[in-house]
PDB file of C-alpha atoms and ligand atoms in Angstrom:
ATOM      1  CA  MET K   1     -43.967  30.615 -89.704  1.00 51.00           C
ATOM      2  CA  ASP K   2     -43.657  31.888 -86.128  1.00 68.00           C
ATOM      3  CA  GLN K   3     -39.831  32.263 -85.487  1.00 75.00           C
ATOM      4  CA  LEU K   4     -40.743  33.179 -82.039  1.00 72.00           C
ATOM      5  CA  ASP K   5     -42.567  29.425 -82.180  1.00 85.00           C
ATOM      6  CA  HIS K   6     -39.724  27.694 -83.559  1.00 89.00           C
ATOM      7  CA  ASP K   7     -36.754  28.752 -81.817  1.00 90.00           C
ATOM      8  CA  ILE K   8     -38.835  27.963 -78.060  1.00 89.00           C
ATOM      9  CA  VAL K   9     -39.972  24.615 -80.135  1.00 90.00           C
ATOM     10  CA  GLN K  10     -35.960  23.801 -80.943  1.00 90.00           C
ATOM     11  CA  ASP K  11     -35.525  24.426 -77.063  1.00 89.00           C
ATOM     12  CA  LEU K  12     -38.476  22.358 -76.046  1.00 89.00           C
ATOM     13  CA  LEU K  13     -37.282  19.517 -78.609  1.00 89.00           C
ATOM     14  CA  PRO K  14     -35.367  17.571 -76.313  1.00 89.00           C
ATOM     15  CA  LEU K  15     -37.869  17.469 -73.286  1.00 90.00           C
ATOM     16  CA  TYR K  16     -40.420  16.267 -76.141  1.00 90.00           C
ATOM     17  CA  HIS K  17     -37.974  13.756 -77.379  1.00 90.00           C
ATOM     18  CA  ASP K  18     -37.601  12.517 -73.954  1.00 88.00           C
ATOM     19  CA  GLY K  19     -41.200  12.903 -72.732  1.00 87.00           C
ATOM     20  CA  VAL K  20     -40.585  15.085 -70.203  1.00 88.00           C
ATOM     21  CA  CYS K  21     -42.373  18.332 -71.460  1.00 86.00           C
ATOM     22  CA  SER K  22     -45.991  19.583 -70.290  1.00 88.00           C
ATOM     23  CA  ASP K  23     -49.075  18.237 -71.922  1.00 89.00           C
ATOM     24  CA  LYS K  24     -49.577  21.849 -72.830  1.00 89.00           C
ATOM     25  CA  SER K  25     -45.712  22.570 -74.383  1.00 89.00           C
ATOM     26  CA  ARG K  26     -46.629  18.838 -75.789  1.00 91.00           C
ATOM     27  CA  ALA K  27     -49.652  19.811 -77.692  1.00 90.00           C
ATOM     28  CA  ALA K  28     -47.797  23.216 -78.742  1.00 90.00           C
ATOM     29  CA  VAL K  29     -44.758  21.769 -80.017  1.00 90.00           C
ATOM     30  CA  GLU K  30     -46.531  18.904 -82.173  1.00 91.00           C
ATOM     31  CA  GLU K  31     -48.808  21.622 -83.682  1.00 91.00           C
ATOM     32  CA  HIS K  32     -45.593  23.455 -84.592  1.00 91.00           C
ATOM     33  CA  LEU K  33     -44.300  20.206 -85.902  1.00 90.00           C
ATOM     34  CA  GLN K  34     -46.944  20.188 -88.518  1.00 91.00           C
ATOM     35  CA  THR K  35     -45.826  23.066 -90.222  1.00 91.00           C
ATOM     36  CA  CYS K  36     -42.120  23.335 -89.588  1.00 91.00           C
ATOM     37  CA  GLU K  37     -39.718  20.726 -91.037  1.00 91.00           C
ATOM     38  CA  ASP K  38     -36.658  21.925 -90.027  1.00 91.00           C
ATOM     39  CA  CYS K  39     -38.084  20.624 -86.458  1.00 91.00           C
ATOM     40  CA  ARG K  40     -39.516  17.445 -88.007  1.00 91.00           C
ATOM     41  CA  ALA K  41     -35.829  16.864 -89.185  1.00 91.00           C
ATOM     42  CA  ALA K  42     -34.176  18.249 -85.875  1.00 90.00           C
ATOM     43  CA  LEU K  43     -36.471  15.433 -84.068  1.00 89.00           C
ATOM     44  CA  ALA K  44     -35.320  12.885 -86.184  1.00 89.00           C
ATOM     45  CA  ALA K  45     -31.866  13.295 -85.681  1.00 88.00           C
ATOM     46  CA  MET K  46     -32.274  12.852 -82.016  1.00 86.00           C
ATOM     47  CA  ASP K  47     -33.252   9.007 -82.801  1.00 81.00           C
ATOM     48  CA  ALA K  48     -31.030   8.457 -85.511  1.00 79.00           C
ATOM     49  CA  PRO K  49     -27.657   6.535 -84.714  1.00 72.00           C
ATOM     50  CA  LEU K  50     -24.842   8.516 -83.542  1.00 66.00           C
ATOM     51  CA  PRO K  51     -22.733   9.825 -86.256  1.00 66.00           C
ATOM     52  CA  GLU K  52     -19.358   7.411 -86.787  1.00 72.00           C
ATOM     53  CA  ALA K  53     -17.048   9.982 -84.749  1.00 72.00           C
ATOM     54  CA  GLU K  54     -19.164  10.179 -81.789  1.00 72.00           C
ATOM     55  CA  ARG K  55     -20.179   6.345 -81.586  1.00 75.00           C
ATOM     56  CA  ALA K  56     -16.289   5.716 -81.755  1.00 80.00           C
ATOM     57  CA  ALA K  57     -15.770   8.605 -78.745  1.00 80.00           C
ATOM     58  CA  ALA K  58     -18.341   6.597 -76.913  1.00 80.00           C
ATOM     59  CA  ASP K  59     -17.102   3.242 -77.319  1.00 83.00           C
ATOM     60  CA  ASP K  60     -13.771   4.564 -76.098  1.00 85.00           C
ATOM     61  CA  ALA K  61     -15.016   5.754 -73.131  1.00 86.00           C
ATOM     62  CA  ALA K  62     -16.919   2.571 -72.502  1.00 87.00           C
ATOM     63  CA  ALA K  63     -13.602   0.442 -73.158  1.00 87.00           C
ATOM     64  CA  VAL K  64     -12.041   2.754 -70.320  1.00 87.00           C
ATOM     65  CA  GLN K  65     -14.644   2.755 -67.993  1.00 89.00           C
ATOM     66  CA  LYS K  66     -14.131  -1.180 -68.562  1.00 88.00           C
ATOM     67  CA  ILE K  67     -10.814  -1.737 -68.087  1.00 88.00           C
ATOM     68  CA  SER K  68     -10.641   1.148 -64.870  1.00 88.00           C
ATOM     69  CA  GLU K  69     -13.459  -1.378 -63.504  1.00 88.00           C
ATOM     70  CA  GLU K  70     -11.348  -4.077 -64.118  1.00 87.00           C
ATOM     71  CA  TRP K  71      -8.672  -2.596 -62.457  1.00 86.00           C
ATOM     72  CA  LYS K  72     -10.017  -2.000 -59.658  1.00 87.00           C
ATOM     73  CA  LYS K  73     -11.120  -5.794 -59.538  1.00 87.00           C
ATOM     74  CA  THR K  74      -7.488  -6.646 -60.287  1.00 87.00           C
ATOM     75  CA  LYS K  75      -6.060  -4.606 -57.333  1.00 87.00           C
ATOM     76  CA  TRP K  76      -8.912  -5.745 -55.016  1.00 89.00           C
ATOM     77  CA  ARG K  77      -7.871  -9.370 -55.852  1.00 89.00           C
ATOM     78  CA  ALA K  78      -4.616  -8.662 -55.441  1.00 90.00           C
ATOM     79  CA  ARG K  79      -5.131  -7.287 -51.963  1.00 91.00           C
ATOM     80  CA  LEU K  80      -6.822 -10.210 -50.876  1.00 93.00           C
ATOM     81  CA  LYS K  81      -4.195 -12.722 -52.440  1.00 93.00           C
ATOM     82  CA  GLY K  82      -1.762 -10.737 -51.044  1.00 93.00           C
ATOM     83  CA  ALA K  83      -3.556 -10.767 -47.324  1.00 95.00           C
ATOM     84  CA  ALA K  84      -3.893 -14.539 -48.098  1.00 95.00           C
ATOM     85  CA  ILE K  85      -0.261 -15.160 -48.648  1.00 95.00           C
ATOM     86  CA  ALA K  86       0.691 -12.640 -45.641  1.00 95.00           C
ATOM     87  CA  ALA K  87      -1.265 -14.452 -43.223  1.00 96.00           C
ATOM     88  CA  ALA K  88      -0.187 -18.220 -44.458  1.00 96.00           C
ATOM     89  CA  VAL K  89       3.028 -17.184 -44.178  1.00 96.00           C
ATOM     90  CA  CYS K  90       2.407 -15.761 -40.687  1.00 95.00           C
ATOM     91  CA  ALA K  91       0.989 -19.375 -39.828  1.00 95.00           C
ATOM     92  CA  VAL K  92       3.926 -21.124 -40.766  1.00 93.00           C
ATOM     93  CA  LEU K  93       5.641 -19.004 -39.174  1.00 93.00           C
ATOM     94  CA  VAL K  94       4.427 -19.487 -35.494  1.00 90.00           C
ATOM     95  CA  PHE K  95       3.758 -23.168 -36.196  1.00 87.00           C
ATOM     96  CA  GLY K  96       7.545 -23.422 -36.925  1.00 81.00           C
ATOM     97  CA  ILE K  97       8.452 -21.756 -34.008  1.00 79.00           C
ATOM     98  CA  TRP K  98       6.411 -23.584 -31.255  1.00 76.00           C
ATOM     99  CA  VAL K  99       7.520 -26.841 -33.189  1.00 72.00           C
ATOM    100  CA  LEU K 100      11.447 -26.087 -32.855  1.00 68.00           C
ATOM    101  CA  THR K 101      10.808 -24.928 -29.638  1.00 66.00           C
ATOM    102  CA  SER K 102       8.562 -27.265 -27.845  1.00 63.00           C
ATOM    103  CA  GLU K 103       8.887 -30.140 -30.237  1.00 62.00           C
ATOM    104  CA  PRO K 104      11.020 -32.088 -30.801  1.00 75.00           C
ATOM    105  CA  ILE K 105      12.752 -32.469 -27.927  1.00 82.00           C
ATOM    106  CA  ILE K 106      16.532 -33.765 -28.510  1.00 87.00           C
ATOM    107  CA  PRO K 107      18.998 -35.323 -25.680  1.00 90.00           C
ATOM    108  CA  MET K 108      21.732 -32.448 -24.402  1.00 89.00           C
ATOM    109  CA  ASP K 109      25.113 -33.862 -24.224  1.00 84.00           C
ATOM    110  CA  SER K 110      28.634 -33.262 -22.556  1.00 83.00           C
ATOM    111  CA  GLN K 111      28.528 -29.887 -24.748  1.00 86.00           C
ATOM    112  CA  ASP K 112      25.443 -28.660 -22.718  1.00 86.00           C
ATOM    113  CA  TYR K 113      26.204 -29.262 -19.438  1.00 89.00           C
ATOM    114  CA  THR K 114      29.043 -30.362 -16.800  1.00 89.00           C
ATOM    115  CA  VAL K 115      27.926 -33.537 -14.209  1.00 91.00           C
ATOM    116  CA  ASP K 116      29.863 -34.104 -11.437  1.00 90.00           C
ATOM    117  CA  VAL K 117      28.699 -37.544  -9.710  1.00 91.00           C
ATOM    118  CA  TYR K 118      29.252 -38.693  -5.724  1.00 90.00           C
ATOM    119  CA  ARG K 119      28.723 -41.021  -3.627  1.00 89.00           C
ATOM    120  CA  LEU K 120      26.822 -40.288  -0.371  1.00 86.00           C
ATOM    121  CA  GLU K 121      27.413 -41.693   3.083  1.00 87.00           C
ATOM    122  CA  ASN K 122      23.842 -43.043   3.340  1.00 82.00           C
ATOM    123  CA  GLY K 123      25.067 -45.127   0.249  1.00 82.00           C
ATOM    124  CA  GLY K 124      23.036 -43.089  -2.540  1.00 83.00           C
ATOM    125  CA  ILE K 125      24.738 -41.499  -5.022  1.00 86.00           C
ATOM    126  CA  GLY K 126      24.274 -37.826  -5.842  1.00 87.00           C
ATOM    127  CA  VAL K 127      24.000 -36.401  -9.784  1.00 88.00           C
ATOM    128  CA  ASP K 128      24.738 -32.773 -10.313  1.00 88.00           C
ATOM    129  CA  TRP K 129      24.634 -30.541 -13.508  1.00 87.00           C
ATOM    130  CA  ALA K 130      25.051 -27.265 -14.593  1.00 86.00           C
ATOM    131  CA  PHE K 131      24.772 -25.712 -17.848  1.00 85.00           C
ATOM    132  CA  ARG K 132      28.124 -24.602 -20.017  1.00 84.00           C
ATOM    133  CA  GLU K 133      28.179 -20.680 -20.649  1.00 80.00           C
ATOM    134  CA  GLY K 134      25.460 -20.301 -23.363  1.00 76.00           C
ATOM    135  CA  ARG K 135      24.117 -23.082 -23.502  1.00 79.00           C
ATOM    136  CA  GLU K 136      21.206 -22.666 -20.728  1.00 77.00           C
ATOM    137  CA  VAL K 137      17.824 -23.611 -21.801  1.00 77.00           C
ATOM    138  CA  TRP K 138      14.709 -24.974 -20.779  1.00 76.00           C
ATOM    139  CA  TYR K 139      15.331 -28.866 -20.486  1.00 81.00           C
ATOM    140  CA  SER K 140      13.785 -31.913 -18.416  1.00 83.00           C
ATOM    141  CA  ILE K 141      14.985 -35.524 -17.426  1.00 85.00           C
ATOM    142  CA  SER K 142      13.839 -38.674 -19.514  1.00 88.00           C
ATOM    143  CA  TRP K 143      15.025 -42.000 -19.480  1.00 88.00           C
ATOM    144  CA  LYS K 144      14.996 -44.863 -21.523  1.00 89.00           C
ATOM    145  CA  ILE K 145      16.279 -48.268 -21.460  1.00 89.00           C
ATOM    146  CA  GLU K 146      19.032 -49.506 -23.813  1.00 89.00           C
ATOM    147  CA  GLU K 147      21.085 -52.625 -24.330  1.00 89.00           C
ATOM    148  CA  ASP K 148      23.274 -51.895 -21.596  1.00 89.00           C
ATOM    149  CA  GLY K 149      20.961 -50.652 -18.853  1.00 89.00           C
ATOM    150  CA  TYR K 150      18.822 -47.963 -17.618  1.00 88.00           C
ATOM    151  CA  HIS K 151      19.654 -44.283 -19.045  1.00 91.00           C
ATOM    152  CA  TYR K 152      18.809 -40.863 -17.039  1.00 89.00           C
ATOM    153  CA  TYR K 153      19.711 -38.209 -19.472  1.00 92.00           C
ATOM    154  CA  LEU K 154      18.623 -34.522 -19.718  1.00 91.00           C
ATOM    155  CA  GLU K 155      17.112 -32.897 -23.255  1.00 88.00           C
ATOM    156  CA  ARG K 156      15.869 -30.146 -24.347  1.00 85.00           C
ATOM    157  CA  PRO K 157      14.115 -28.381 -27.844  1.00 79.00           C
ATOM    158  CA  LEU K 158      16.337 -28.955 -30.846  1.00 76.00           C
ATOM    159  CA  ILE K 159      16.430 -25.150 -31.128  1.00 72.00           C
ATOM    160  CA  ARG K 160      17.878 -23.184 -28.159  1.00 67.00           C
ATOM    161  CA  VAL K 161      15.111 -20.296 -28.509  1.00 61.00           C
ATOM    162  CA  GLU K 162      13.512 -19.086 -25.616  1.00 58.00           C
ATOM    163  CA  LEU K 163       9.772 -17.775 -25.813  1.00 53.00           C
ATOM    164  CA  PHE K 164       9.069 -18.056 -22.580  1.00 52.00           C
ATOM    165  CA  ASN K 165      11.094 -17.534 -19.468  1.00 53.00           C
ATOM    166  CA  PHE K 166      10.217 -20.110 -17.521  1.00 51.00           C
ATOM    167  CA  ASP K 167      10.132 -19.657 -14.324  1.00 50.00           C
ATOM    168  CA  ASN K 168      11.127 -23.204 -12.295  1.00 46.00           C
ATOM    169  CA  LYS K 169      14.295 -25.116 -11.083  1.00 42.00           C
ATOM    170  CA  ASN K 170      14.292 -26.449 -14.516  1.00 48.00           C
ATOM    171  CA  TYR K 171      15.451 -23.874 -16.161  1.00 44.00           C
ATOM    172  CA  ASN K 172      18.741 -21.882 -16.911  1.00 47.00           C
ATOM    173  CA  ARG K 173      21.071 -22.894 -13.935  1.00 50.00           C
ATOM    174  CA  GLY K 174      21.470 -26.663 -13.840  1.00 61.00           C
ATOM    175  CA  GLY K 175      19.676 -29.385 -11.303  1.00 68.00           C
ATOM    176  CA  SER K 176      20.607 -32.535  -9.409  1.00 68.00           C
ATOM    177  CA  ALA K 177      19.469 -35.570  -8.279  1.00 72.00           C
ATOM    178  CA  MET K 178      19.978 -38.174  -5.799  1.00 70.00           C
ATOM    179  CA  PHE K 179      19.606 -42.034  -6.644  1.00 67.00           C
ATOM    180  CA  GLU K 180      18.827 -43.686  -3.295  1.00 60.00           C
ATOM    181  CA  SER K 181      16.097 -46.086  -4.081  1.00 57.00           C
ATOM    182  CA  TRP K 182      16.147 -47.630  -7.773  1.00 61.00           C
ATOM    183  CA  SER K 183      13.109 -48.601  -9.379  1.00 62.00           C
ATOM    184  CA  ASP K 184      11.601 -51.568 -10.042  1.00 64.00           C
ATOM    185  CA  ALA K 185      12.121 -50.992 -14.190  1.00 64.00           C
ATOM    186  CA  ALA K 186      16.038 -49.773 -13.629  1.00 65.00           C
ATOM    187  CA  MET K 187      16.390 -53.179 -11.354  1.00 68.00           C
ATOM    188  CA  GLU K 188      15.571 -55.082 -14.052  1.00 76.00           C
ATOM    189  CA  THR K 189      17.771 -53.732 -17.076  1.00 80.00           C
ATOM    190  CA  GLY K 190      20.782 -54.648 -14.225  1.00 85.00           C
ATOM    191  CA  ALA K 191      22.992 -51.130 -14.866  1.00 88.00           C
ATOM    192  CA  ILE K 192      21.839 -47.248 -14.370  1.00 89.00           C
ATOM    193  CA  TYR K 193      24.094 -44.505 -16.383  1.00 91.00           C
ATOM    194  CA  PHE K 194      23.585 -41.231 -16.292  1.00 91.00           C
ATOM    195  CA  GLY K 195      23.928 -39.503 -19.791  1.00 92.00           C
ATOM    196  CA  LEU K 196      23.526 -41.302 -23.360  1.00 91.00           C
ATOM    197  CA  GLY K 197      26.267 -43.278 -25.592  1.00 88.00           C
ATOM    198  CA  GLU K 198      29.640 -41.983 -24.656  1.00 85.00           C
ATOM    199  CA  ASP K 199      28.578 -39.500 -22.170  1.00 83.00           C
ATOM    200  CA  SER K 200      27.211 -42.119 -20.063  1.00 92.00           C
ATOM    201  CA  ILE K 201      28.491 -42.287 -16.470  1.00 92.00           C
ATOM    202  CA  LEU K 202      27.419 -45.717 -14.794  1.00 92.00           C
ATOM    203  CA  LEU K 203      25.926 -44.879 -11.479  1.00 89.00           C
ATOM    204  CA  TRP K 204      24.981 -48.671 -10.397  1.00 86.00           C
ATOM    205  CA  LYS K 205      25.231 -51.750 -11.451  1.00 88.00           C
ATOM    206  CA  GLU K 206      23.832 -55.080 -10.467  1.00 84.00           C
ATOM    207  CA  GLY K 207      26.515 -57.367  -8.449  1.00 84.00           C
ATOM    208  CA  GLU K 208      29.198 -55.230  -8.904  1.00 86.00           C
ATOM    209  CA  GLU K 209      30.827 -52.057  -6.751  1.00 84.00           C
ATOM    210  CA  VAL K 210      31.044 -48.677  -8.950  1.00 88.00           C
ATOM    211  CA  ASP K 211      33.439 -46.535  -7.927  1.00 90.00           C
ATOM    212  CA  LEU K 212      32.219 -43.422  -7.442  1.00 91.00           C
ATOM    213  CA  PRO K 213      34.271 -40.274  -5.499  1.00 94.00           C
ATOM    214  CA  ALA K 214      33.245 -39.622  -2.186  1.00 94.00           C
ATOM    215  CA  ALA K 215      31.055 -36.660  -1.697  1.00 91.00           C
ATOM    216  CA  THR K 216      32.203 -33.261  -0.478  1.00 93.00           C
ATOM    217  CA  ALA K 217      30.733 -31.732   2.583  1.00 93.00           C
ATOM    218  CA  ALA K 218      28.915 -29.275   0.619  1.00 90.00           C
ATOM    219  CA  GLN K 219      27.255 -32.199  -0.981  1.00 87.00           C
ATOM    220  CA  GLU K 220      25.832 -34.295   1.853  1.00 88.00           C
ATOM    221  CA  GLU K 221      24.672 -30.804   3.134  1.00 87.00           C
ATOM    222  CA  ALA K 222      22.899 -29.886   0.014  1.00 84.00           C
ATOM    223  CA  TRP K 223      21.067 -33.490   0.193  1.00 82.00           C
ATOM    224  CA  ALA K 224      20.950 -34.014   4.009  1.00 82.00           C
ATOM    225  CA  PRO K 225      17.273 -34.317   5.410  1.00 79.00           C
ATOM    226  CA  ALA K 226      16.104 -30.788   6.585  1.00 75.00           C
ATOM    227  CA  GLU K 227      15.666 -30.526  10.248  1.00 67.00           C
TER     228      GLU K 227
HETATM  229 ZN1  LIG P   1     -39.743  25.113 -86.630  1.00 86.61          ZN
END
């Protein structure tokens, strides 16, 4: 047996085994295999199952690989879950702030503002309100019919949070109204009030003279028609 051939074939065996050597090399390897038991044994060993220790190591590697992939998947799932929860919390917060600052609206009472009611020379009634310090808020005027009559009242959002700086006269200062010509709806109720419940101030009652202080010069001036 040619030792040089044997060494070369030993080197070529893995390529031969995998079917990636040239035709010429393959022919040489096959010719050598006819005469060399060692090389036949080496080739056979390449197809044999892995020894126990090697197989266990391979299994461990596969297990580690699997765990790593699982972990990566879990990590992504956790991230997605986290993002979904964060988005949900944001949505709830935005919705909550919107609800509390825009709806619901509740009536304001004497803790929120002071009110001054007076009789004008023309027979009309002036109503001026000013918000107490720290109670300034966006508000609107509303009305409802109760058993005793027609009530005008101020209302504000449930929570005193200012998200926007409303640049209009209904914000932050107070306001006033002059009741000169009563609406039909108000007339039918027989009485008109400013405010609700115990804070109500009677402005007008059918067939009754409502005793109101006379307007000051400044109040008359405020309602005087523009010239
Ligand atoms: Zn050989």
